[in-house]
mmCIF file of C-alpha atoms and ligand atoms in Angstrom:
data_model
loop_
_atom_site.group_PDB
_atom_site.id
_atom_site.type_symbol
_atom_site.label_atom_id
_atom_site.label_comp_id
_atom_site.label_asym_id
_atom_site.label_seq_id
_atom_site.Cartn_x
_atom_site.Cartn_y
_atom_site.Cartn_z
ATOM 1 C CA MET A 1 10.688 -44.737 45.171
ATOM 2 C CA PRO A 2 14.223 -43.869 45.375
ATOM 3 C CA ALA A 3 16.917 -45.870 44.020
ATOM 4 C CA ASN A 4 17.882 -47.855 47.761
ATOM 5 C CA ALA A 5 13.604 -48.718 47.996
ATOM 6 C CA PHE A 6 14.196 -51.742 46.145
ATOM 7 C CA SER A 7 14.644 -54.771 47.993
ATOM 8 C CA ALA A 8 14.677 -58.463 47.906
ATOM 9 C CA ALA A 9 10.902 -57.896 48.245
ATOM 10 C CA ASN A 10 10.237 -55.233 45.820
ATOM 11 C CA PRO A 11 13.216 -56.051 43.078
ATOM 12 C CA VAL A 12 14.583 -54.942 40.066
ATOM 13 C CA VAL A 13 14.233 -57.641 37.374
ATOM 14 C CA LEU A 14 16.348 -57.021 34.839
ATOM 15 C CA ILE A 15 15.448 -59.145 31.408
ATOM 16 C CA GLY A 16 18.732 -59.130 29.230
ATOM 17 C CA ALA A 17 22.322 -57.947 30.426
ATOM 18 C CA GLY A 18 23.910 -57.281 27.306
ATOM 19 C CA ASN A 19 25.184 -53.820 26.335
ATOM 20 C CA MET A 20 22.476 -51.646 27.464
ATOM 21 C CA GLY A 21 21.155 -54.011 30.245
ATOM 22 C CA GLY A 22 24.512 -54.486 31.694
ATOM 23 C CA ALA A 23 25.334 -50.888 31.237
ATOM 24 C CA MET A 24 22.161 -49.863 33.393
ATOM 25 C CA LEU A 25 22.871 -52.765 36.184
ATOM 26 C CA SER A 26 26.512 -51.313 36.392
ATOM 27 C CA GLY A 27 25.256 -48.196 37.136
ATOM 28 C CA TRP A 28 22.619 -49.418 39.634
ATOM 29 C CA LEU A 29 24.608 -50.786 41.774
ATOM 30 C CA LYS A 30 27.199 -47.994 41.479
ATOM 31 C CA SER A 31 24.339 -45.488 42.789
ATOM 32 C CA GLY A 32 23.335 -47.508 45.584
ATOM 33 C CA VAL A 33 20.624 -50.261 44.594
ATOM 34 C CA PRO A 34 21.474 -52.882 46.731
ATOM 35 C CA GLY A 35 22.374 -55.837 44.734
ATOM 36 C CA SER A 36 20.157 -58.437 46.678
ATOM 37 C CA SER A 37 17.325 -56.376 45.214
ATOM 38 C CA VAL A 38 18.369 -57.128 41.474
ATOM 39 C CA VAL A 39 17.349 -59.969 39.671
ATOM 40 C CA VAL A 40 18.991 -60.883 36.366
ATOM 41 C CA VAL A 41 17.077 -63.121 34.276
ATOM 42 C CA ASP A 42 19.570 -63.783 30.810
ATOM 43 C CA PRO A 43 20.509 -67.275 29.385
ATOM 44 C CA GLY A 44 24.136 -66.391 28.985
ATOM 45 C CA PRO A 45 25.342 -62.863 30.300
ATOM 46 C CA SER A 46 29.090 -62.376 29.418
ATOM 47 C CA PRO A 47 31.496 -63.497 32.422
ATOM 48 C CA ALA A 48 32.493 -60.011 33.091
ATOM 49 C CA MET A 49 28.706 -59.416 33.733
ATOM 50 C CA LEU A 50 28.375 -62.715 35.695
ATOM 51 C CA ALA A 51 31.185 -61.347 37.946
ATOM 52 C CA THR A 52 29.542 -58.084 38.265
ATOM 53 C CA ILE A 53 26.156 -59.711 39.291
ATOM 54 C CA ALA A 54 28.176 -62.159 42.107
ATOM 55 C CA ASP A 55 30.479 -59.476 43.357
ATOM 56 C CA ALA A 56 27.273 -57.383 43.744
ATOM 57 C CA GLY A 57 25.375 -60.248 45.771
ATOM 58 C CA ALA A 58 22.501 -59.999 42.924
ATOM 59 C CA SER A 59 20.756 -63.351 41.584
ATOM 60 C CA HIS A 60 21.357 -64.706 38.056
ATOM 61 C CA VAL A 61 18.766 -66.936 36.637
ATOM 62 C CA THR A 62 18.341 -67.998 32.978
ATOM 63 C CA THR A 63 14.620 -68.110 33.333
ATOM 64 C CA ALA A 64 12.262 -66.166 35.126
ATOM 65 C CA PRO A 65 11.423 -68.380 38.544
ATOM 66 C CA ASP A 66 7.829 -69.130 39.738
ATOM 67 C CA GLY A 67 6.795 -66.809 42.384
ATOM 68 C CA LEU A 68 8.941 -63.942 41.594
ATOM 69 C CA LYS A 69 7.107 -60.427 41.445
ATOM 70 C CA ALA A 70 8.875 -57.427 40.241
ATOM 71 C CA GLY A 71 8.771 -53.966 41.626
ATOM 72 C CA VAL A 72 10.380 -52.855 38.253
ATOM 73 C CA LEU A 73 10.581 -55.043 35.401
ATOM 74 C CA PHE A 74 12.978 -54.043 33.121
ATOM 75 C CA LEU A 75 13.376 -55.237 29.831
ATOM 76 C CA ALA A 76 16.528 -54.955 27.635
ATOM 77 C CA VAL A 77 16.638 -57.352 25.168
ATOM 78 C CA LYS A 78 16.719 -56.803 21.423
ATOM 79 C CA PRO A 79 13.446 -55.853 19.980
ATOM 80 C CA GLN A 80 13.409 -58.724 17.560
ATOM 81 C CA VAL A 81 13.267 -61.438 20.525
ATOM 82 C CA MET A 82 10.798 -59.345 22.465
ATOM 83 C CA GLU A 83 8.057 -61.366 21.237
ATOM 84 C CA ALA A 84 9.338 -64.645 22.052
ATOM 85 C CA VAL A 85 10.525 -63.096 25.607
ATOM 86 C CA LEU A 86 7.276 -61.193 27.255
ATOM 87 C CA PRO A 87 5.395 -64.603 27.359
ATOM 88 C CA ALA A 88 8.067 -66.206 29.804
ATOM 89 C CA VAL A 89 8.192 -63.107 31.937
ATOM 90 C CA LYS A 90 4.606 -62.191 32.128
ATOM 91 C CA SER A 91 4.041 -64.208 35.593
ATOM 92 C CA VAL A 92 6.649 -61.148 36.958
ATOM 93 C CA VAL A 93 4.353 -58.564 36.376
ATOM 94 C CA GLY A 94 1.908 -57.944 39.284
ATOM 95 C CA PRO A 95 -0.288 -55.156 40.638
ATOM 96 C CA GLN A 96 2.852 -53.397 42.100
ATOM 97 C CA THR A 97 5.010 -54.110 38.875
ATOM 98 C CA VAL A 98 5.822 -50.680 36.614
ATOM 99 C CA VAL A 99 7.284 -52.411 33.695
ATOM 100 C CA VAL A 100 10.220 -50.344 31.933
ATOM 101 C CA SER A 101 11.073 -51.141 27.799
ATOM 102 C CA VAL A 102 14.335 -49.853 26.545
ATOM 103 C CA ALA A 103 13.678 -51.546 23.089
ATOM 104 C CA ALA A 104 13.514 -49.787 19.735
ATOM 105 C CA GLY A 105 10.188 -49.310 18.287
ATOM 106 C CA LYS A 106 8.222 -51.533 20.509
ATOM 107 C CA THR A 107 4.947 -49.875 21.405
ATOM 108 C CA LEU A 108 3.012 -49.845 24.851
ATOM 109 C CA ALA A 109 0.313 -51.460 23.117
ATOM 110 C CA PHE A 110 2.456 -54.107 21.971
ATOM 111 C CA LEU A 111 3.628 -54.865 25.593
ATOM 112 C CA GLU A 112 0.299 -54.784 26.801
ATOM 113 C CA LYS A 113 -0.664 -57.321 24.460
ATOM 114 C CA HIS A 114 1.915 -59.775 25.592
ATOM 115 C CA LEU A 115 1.794 -58.697 29.343
ATOM 116 C CA GLY A 116 -1.506 -57.290 30.144
ATOM 117 C CA GLU A 117 -2.608 -53.640 31.157
ATOM 118 C CA ALA A 118 0.163 -52.583 33.424
ATOM 119 C CA ALA A 119 2.002 -49.581 34.416
ATOM 120 C CA MET A 120 4.540 -49.149 31.611
ATOM 121 C CA VAL A 121 7.496 -46.708 30.810
ATOM 122 C CA ARG A 122 9.012 -46.696 26.862
ATOM 123 C CA ALA A 123 12.683 -45.506 27.456
ATOM 124 C CA MET A 124 15.005 -44.693 24.718
ATOM 125 C CA PRO A 125 18.560 -44.104 26.210
ATOM 126 C CA ASN A 126 22.037 -44.007 24.018
ATOM 127 C CA THR A 127 24.730 -45.638 23.719
ATOM 128 C CA PRO A 128 27.490 -43.032 25.870
ATOM 129 C CA ALA A 129 25.099 -44.768 28.560
ATOM 130 C CA MET A 130 27.902 -47.235 28.784
ATOM 131 C CA VAL A 131 30.402 -44.317 30.020
ATOM 132 C CA GLY A 132 27.708 -42.905 32.351
ATOM 133 C CA ARG A 133 27.325 -40.142 30.066
ATOM 134 C CA GLY A 134 23.866 -41.210 28.209
ATOM 135 C CA VAL A 135 20.622 -39.010 27.827
ATOM 136 C CA THR A 136 16.957 -40.996 27.942
ATOM 137 C CA GLY A 137 13.875 -39.750 26.651
ATOM 138 C CA ALA A 138 11.028 -41.400 28.584
ATOM 139 C CA PHE A 139 7.308 -41.467 28.588
ATOM 140 C CA ALA A 140 5.194 -42.982 31.074
ATOM 141 C CA ASN A 141 1.370 -44.179 30.566
ATOM 142 C CA ALA A 142 -1.177 -43.204 32.837
ATOM 143 C CA ARG A 143 -1.056 -45.919 35.141
ATOM 144 C CA VAL A 144 2.349 -45.315 36.433
ATOM 145 C CA SER A 145 1.974 -43.755 39.650
ATOM 146 C CA ALA A 146 4.211 -40.315 40.659
ATOM 147 C CA LYS A 147 5.983 -42.822 43.411
ATOM 148 C CA GLN A 148 6.840 -45.305 40.586
ATOM 149 C CA ARG A 149 7.958 -42.756 38.010
ATOM 150 C CA ASP A 150 10.449 -41.441 40.873
ATOM 151 C CA GLY A 151 11.641 -45.126 40.875
ATOM 152 C CA VAL A 152 11.915 -45.452 37.060
ATOM 153 C CA ASN A 153 13.488 -41.899 36.965
ATOM 154 C CA ALA A 154 16.079 -43.222 39.443
ATOM 155 C CA LEU A 155 17.031 -46.043 37.795
ATOM 156 C CA LEU A 156 17.237 -44.014 34.434
ATOM 157 C CA ARG A 157 19.261 -41.701 35.549
ATOM 158 C CA VAL A 158 22.122 -43.696 36.474
ATOM 159 C CA SER A 159 23.171 -43.362 32.771
ATOM 160 C CA GLY A 160 22.405 -39.812 32.437
ATOM 161 C CA PRO A 161 19.575 -37.099 32.184
ATOM 162 C CA VAL A 162 16.180 -38.158 31.798
ATOM 163 C CA GLU A 163 13.878 -36.296 29.574
ATOM 164 C CA TRP A 164 10.221 -37.106 30.064
ATOM 165 C CA VAL A 165 8.127 -36.465 26.918
ATOM 166 C CA PRO A 166 4.540 -35.897 26.671
ATOM 167 C CA ALA A 167 3.353 -38.322 24.181
ATOM 168 C CA GLU A 168 4.457 -41.921 22.971
ATOM 169 C CA SER A 169 4.939 -40.971 19.632
ATOM 170 C CA ASP A 170 7.479 -38.691 20.648
ATOM 171 C CA ILE A 171 9.849 -41.113 21.750
ATOM 172 C CA ASP A 172 10.246 -41.933 17.926
ATOM 173 C CA SER A 173 11.603 -38.429 17.737
ATOM 174 C CA VAL A 174 13.872 -39.077 20.606
ATOM 175 C CA THR A 175 14.825 -42.088 18.906
ATOM 176 C CA ALA A 176 15.513 -40.011 15.713
ATOM 177 C CA LEU A 177 17.629 -37.294 17.531
ATOM 178 C CA SER A 178 19.430 -38.464 20.824
ATOM 179 C CA GLY A 179 18.955 -42.567 20.371
ATOM 180 C CA SER A 180 20.546 -42.444 17.181
ATOM 181 C CA GLY A 181 22.426 -39.440 17.482
ATOM 182 C CA PRO A 182 25.788 -40.763 18.631
ATOM 183 C CA ALA A 183 26.200 -42.324 15.470
ATOM 184 C CA TYR A 184 25.785 -38.923 13.623
ATOM 185 C CA VAL A 185 28.606 -37.519 16.100
ATOM 186 C CA PHE A 186 30.972 -40.382 15.406
ATOM 187 C CA TYR A 187 30.369 -39.978 11.514
ATOM 188 C CA LEU A 188 31.175 -35.932 12.014
ATOM 189 C CA VAL A 189 34.572 -37.147 13.064
ATOM 190 C CA GLU A 190 34.954 -39.391 10.229
ATOM 191 C CA CYS A 191 33.824 -36.462 7.883
ATOM 192 C CA MET A 192 36.224 -34.264 9.691
ATOM 193 C CA ALA A 193 39.137 -36.383 9.294
ATOM 194 C CA GLU A 194 38.484 -37.190 5.737
ATOM 195 C CA ALA A 195 38.488 -33.333 5.123
ATOM 196 C CA GLY A 196 41.737 -32.779 6.666
ATOM 197 C CA ARG A 197 43.456 -35.619 5.053
ATOM 198 C CA LYS A 198 42.153 -34.233 1.487
ATOM 199 C CA LEU A 199 43.985 -30.930 2.772
ATOM 200 C CA GLY A 200 47.305 -33.125 2.928
ATOM 201 C CA LEU A 201 47.156 -34.209 6.794
ATOM 202 C CA GLN A 202 48.352 -37.827 7.430
ATOM 203 C CA ALA A 203 44.967 -40.091 8.019
ATOM 204 C CA ASP A 204 46.151 -40.951 11.377
ATOM 205 C CA LEU A 205 47.128 -37.721 12.615
ATOM 206 C CA ALA A 206 43.828 -35.997 11.045
ATOM 207 C CA MET A 207 41.592 -38.386 12.642
ATOM 208 C CA ARG A 208 43.538 -37.785 15.996
ATOM 209 C CA LEU A 209 42.782 -34.310 15.612
ATOM 210 C CA ALA A 210 39.283 -34.688 14.708
ATOM 211 C CA ARG A 211 38.244 -37.291 17.916
ATOM 212 C CA GLU A 212 39.956 -34.920 20.270
ATOM 213 C CA THR A 213 38.299 -31.825 18.826
ATOM 214 C CA VAL A 214 34.779 -33.186 18.922
ATOM 215 C CA ALA A 215 35.318 -35.253 22.123
ATOM 216 C CA GLY A 216 37.127 -31.996 23.456
ATOM 217 C CA ALA A 217 34.140 -29.764 22.236
ATOM 218 C CA GLY A 218 31.429 -32.262 24.065
ATOM 219 C CA GLU A 219 32.973 -31.794 27.153
ATOM 220 C CA LEU A 220 33.320 -27.933 26.956
ATOM 221 C CA LEU A 221 29.480 -28.481 26.289
ATOM 222 C CA HIS A 222 28.756 -30.520 28.928
ATOM 223 C CA GLN A 223 30.724 -28.299 31.577
ATOM 224 C CA SER A 224 29.803 -24.765 29.982
ATOM 225 C CA PRO A 225 26.808 -23.157 31.355
ATOM 226 C CA ASP A 226 26.541 -21.479 27.718
ATOM 227 C CA ASP A 227 24.533 -22.740 25.148
ATOM 228 C CA ALA A 228 25.835 -24.570 21.834
ATOM 229 C CA ALA A 229 24.988 -21.258 19.614
ATOM 230 C CA ARG A 230 26.918 -19.203 22.162
ATOM 231 C CA LEU A 231 29.915 -21.556 22.225
ATOM 232 C CA ARG A 232 29.949 -21.513 18.646
ATOM 233 C CA GLN A 233 29.968 -17.610 18.220
ATOM 234 C CA ASN A 234 32.819 -17.304 20.850
ATOM 235 C CA VAL A 235 35.154 -19.164 18.536
ATOM 236 C CA THR A 236 33.940 -17.182 15.617
ATOM 237 C CA SER A 237 35.947 -13.823 14.934
ATOM 238 C CA PRO A 238 34.246 -11.935 12.174
ATOM 239 C CA GLY A 239 36.241 -12.637 8.857
ATOM 240 C CA GLY A 240 38.076 -15.108 10.706
ATOM 241 C CA THR A 241 38.937 -19.015 9.669
ATOM 242 C CA THR A 242 36.008 -20.492 11.274
ATOM 243 C CA ALA A 243 33.516 -17.861 10.039
ATOM 244 C CA ALA A 244 34.739 -19.013 6.810
ATOM 245 C CA ALA A 245 33.772 -22.379 7.263
ATOM 246 C CA LEU A 246 30.963 -22.031 8.700
ATOM 247 C CA SER A 247 29.353 -19.789 5.930
ATOM 248 C CA VAL A 248 29.495 -23.083 4.008
ATOM 249 C CA LEU A 249 28.297 -25.503 6.899
ATOM 250 C CA MET A 250 25.573 -22.811 7.773
ATOM 251 C CA ALA A 251 24.279 -22.056 4.067
ATOM 252 C CA GLU A 252 20.770 -22.731 2.728
ATOM 253 C CA ASP A 253 22.225 -26.015 1.631
ATOM 254 C CA GLY A 254 24.376 -26.827 4.195
ATOM 255 C CA MET A 255 24.190 -28.676 7.442
ATOM 256 C CA GLN A 256 20.508 -27.812 8.560
ATOM 257 C CA PRO A 257 18.959 -29.271 5.696
ATOM 258 C CA LEU A 258 20.864 -32.433 5.754
ATOM 259 C CA PHE A 259 20.080 -33.182 9.421
ATOM 260 C CA ASP A 260 16.397 -32.148 8.874
ATOM 261 C CA GLN A 261 16.202 -35.224 6.170
ATOM 262 C CA ALA A 262 18.892 -37.389 8.118
ATOM 263 C CA LEU A 263 16.104 -37.389 11.599
ATOM 264 C CA ALA A 264 13.184 -37.593 9.469
ATOM 265 C CA ALA A 265 14.116 -41.027 7.808
ATOM 266 C CA ALA A 266 15.254 -41.955 11.242
ATOM 267 C CA ARG A 267 11.679 -41.004 12.288
ATOM 268 C CA LYS A 268 10.297 -42.712 9.710
ATOM 269 C CA ARG A 269 12.342 -46.118 10.190
ATOM 270 C CA ALA A 270 11.155 -46.103 13.899
ATOM 271 C CA GLU A 271 7.597 -45.421 13.155
ATOM 272 C CA GLU A 272 8.135 -48.809 10.228
ATOM 273 C CA LEU A 273 9.672 -50.548 12.655
ATOM 274 C CA ALA A 274 6.775 -50.339 15.690
ATOM 275 C CA GLY A 275 5.179 -52.974 16.853
HETATM 276 N N1 NAP B 1 22.769 -50.484 22.529
HETATM 277 C C1 NAP B 1 22.113 -49.285 22.576
HETATM 278 O O1 NAP B 1 22.379 -48.130 21.935
HETATM 279 C C2 NAP B 1 20.429 -48.970 22.740
HETATM 280 C C3 NAP B 1 20.455 -47.590 23.035
HETATM 281 C C4 NAP B 1 18.902 -47.673 23.286
HETATM 282 C C5 NAP B 1 17.854 -48.690 23.291
HETATM 283 N N2 NAP B 1 18.679 -50.060 22.953
HETATM 284 C C6 NAP B 1 17.766 -51.179 23.264
HETATM 285 O O2 NAP B 1 18.239 -51.993 24.287
HETATM 286 C C7 NAP B 1 17.925 -53.230 24.017
HETATM 287 C C8 NAP B 1 18.935 -54.175 24.470
HETATM 288 O O3 NAP B 1 20.180 -53.827 23.071
HETATM 289 P P1 NAP B 1 21.889 -54.174 23.390
HETATM 290 O O4 NAP B 1 22.418 -53.355 22.309
HETATM 291 O O5 NAP B 1 22.027 -54.218 24.779
HETATM 292 O O6 NAP B 1 21.622 -55.903 22.642
HETATM 293 P P2 NAP B 1 22.514 -56.896 23.472
HETATM 294 O O7 NAP B 1 23.749 -56.691 23.692
HETATM 295 O O8 NAP B 1 22.274 -58.083 22.302
HETATM 296 O O9 NAP B 1 21.779 -57.540 25.032
HETATM 297 C C9 NAP B 1 20.687 -58.393 24.705
HETATM 298 C C10 NAP B 1 21.319 -59.518 25.939
HETATM 299 O O10 NAP B 1 19.587 -60.108 26.329
HETATM 300 C C11 NAP B 1 19.930 -61.169 26.061
HETATM 301 N N3 NAP B 1 18.932 -62.316 25.868
HETATM 302 C C12 NAP B 1 18.596 -62.993 24.842
HETATM 303 N N4 NAP B 1 17.384 -63.679 25.112
HETATM 304 C C13 NAP B 1 16.901 -63.430 26.049
HETATM 305 C C14 NAP B 1 15.775 -63.786 26.879
HETATM 306 N N5 NAP B 1 14.816 -64.970 26.403
HETATM 307 N N6 NAP B 1 15.522 -63.674 28.187
HETATM 308 C C15 NAP B 1 16.873 -62.621 28.780
HETATM 309 N N7 NAP B 1 17.454 -62.307 27.730
HETATM 310 C C16 NAP B 1 18.052 -62.679 26.708
HETATM 311 C C17 NAP B 1 20.838 -61.407 25.086
HETATM 312 O O11 NAP B 1 21.631 -62.649 25.318
HETATM 313 P P3 NAP B 1 22.424 -63.061 24.221
HETATM 314 O O12 NAP B 1 23.444 -62.359 23.954
HETATM 315 O O13 NAP B 1 23.246 -64.677 24.642
HETATM 316 O O14 NAP B 1 21.322 -63.553 22.846
HETATM 317 C C18 NAP B 1 21.913 -60.385 25.809
HETATM 318 O O15 NAP B 1 22.400 -60.514 26.586
HETATM 319 C C19 NAP B 1 17.283 -53.189 22.259
HETATM 320 O O16 NAP B 1 15.863 -53.542 22.584
HETATM 321 C C20 NAP B 1 17.558 -51.935 21.942
HETATM 322 O O17 NAP B 1 16.968 -51.512 21.239
HETATM 323 C C21 NAP B 1 19.881 -50.305 23.020
#
């Protein structure tokens, strides 16, 4: 089921066209999913999103109409409203439907409780999806056929690489690493800028330097065939300035134990939110 295999008779039904749903929709349309095969269910999308939907020839409805059956039912509403939303979209699920949820913490058991047994995928994208540079972890239950998985992979792939994990519980670890990860990197920028300011640079200059350094290093990592450790070694001359800084960051009480604690806290929170 490649992206162009969807049609009005086998539609992608998107529930929630906010930040994440809207980013996915824009990616689908750019990657060749026909607009006529997309039905967006959202009580009040932004004017920009409504224009995107109209320009693409996709449909917008405020509630799922009777008789609509999805090829893919893509759930992109906030976890807090999921319980209220699911009964209203249950009718969209038929024998051919694969349900995809990107809602943090909502388990497949929770979805099955409200939608019945179905082919289901739990996916965790991240915010760089907004610029087509996300990464998604995904888990499929045993009801998902190889063809359905290919179709879902094509839909998720528009925001960046998709990594399929072997166990649903791995999604909580994916959430802790890549789902929440962009915030860690943004905070790294803040810490670097603040440290630069303390060395005497003007605050706004320090922020520009930190921001471009992290963005540029990310782009280098993206484009280079070398892994992160090799790239780090490439800029670390023995006895030089980078080595001096890394001796602090890589000390026993440096960044690794902090990240161990941070990701463990995020995973624990994901487990607590599970429902
Ligand atoms: N943003 C991220 O970084 C990220 C990353 C990974 C996963 N996710 C997941 O993606 C999901 C959506 O997050 P988001 O940041 O995109 O939230 P969002 O911007 O609030 O988008 C949710 C959309 O759903 C709409 N909506 C509310 N009730 C609805 C209903 N009954 N039927 C249909 N649509 C309804 C909302 O409309 P109103 O605004 O009018 O309420 C809004 O347009 C969440 O479950 C989140 O866990 C997000």
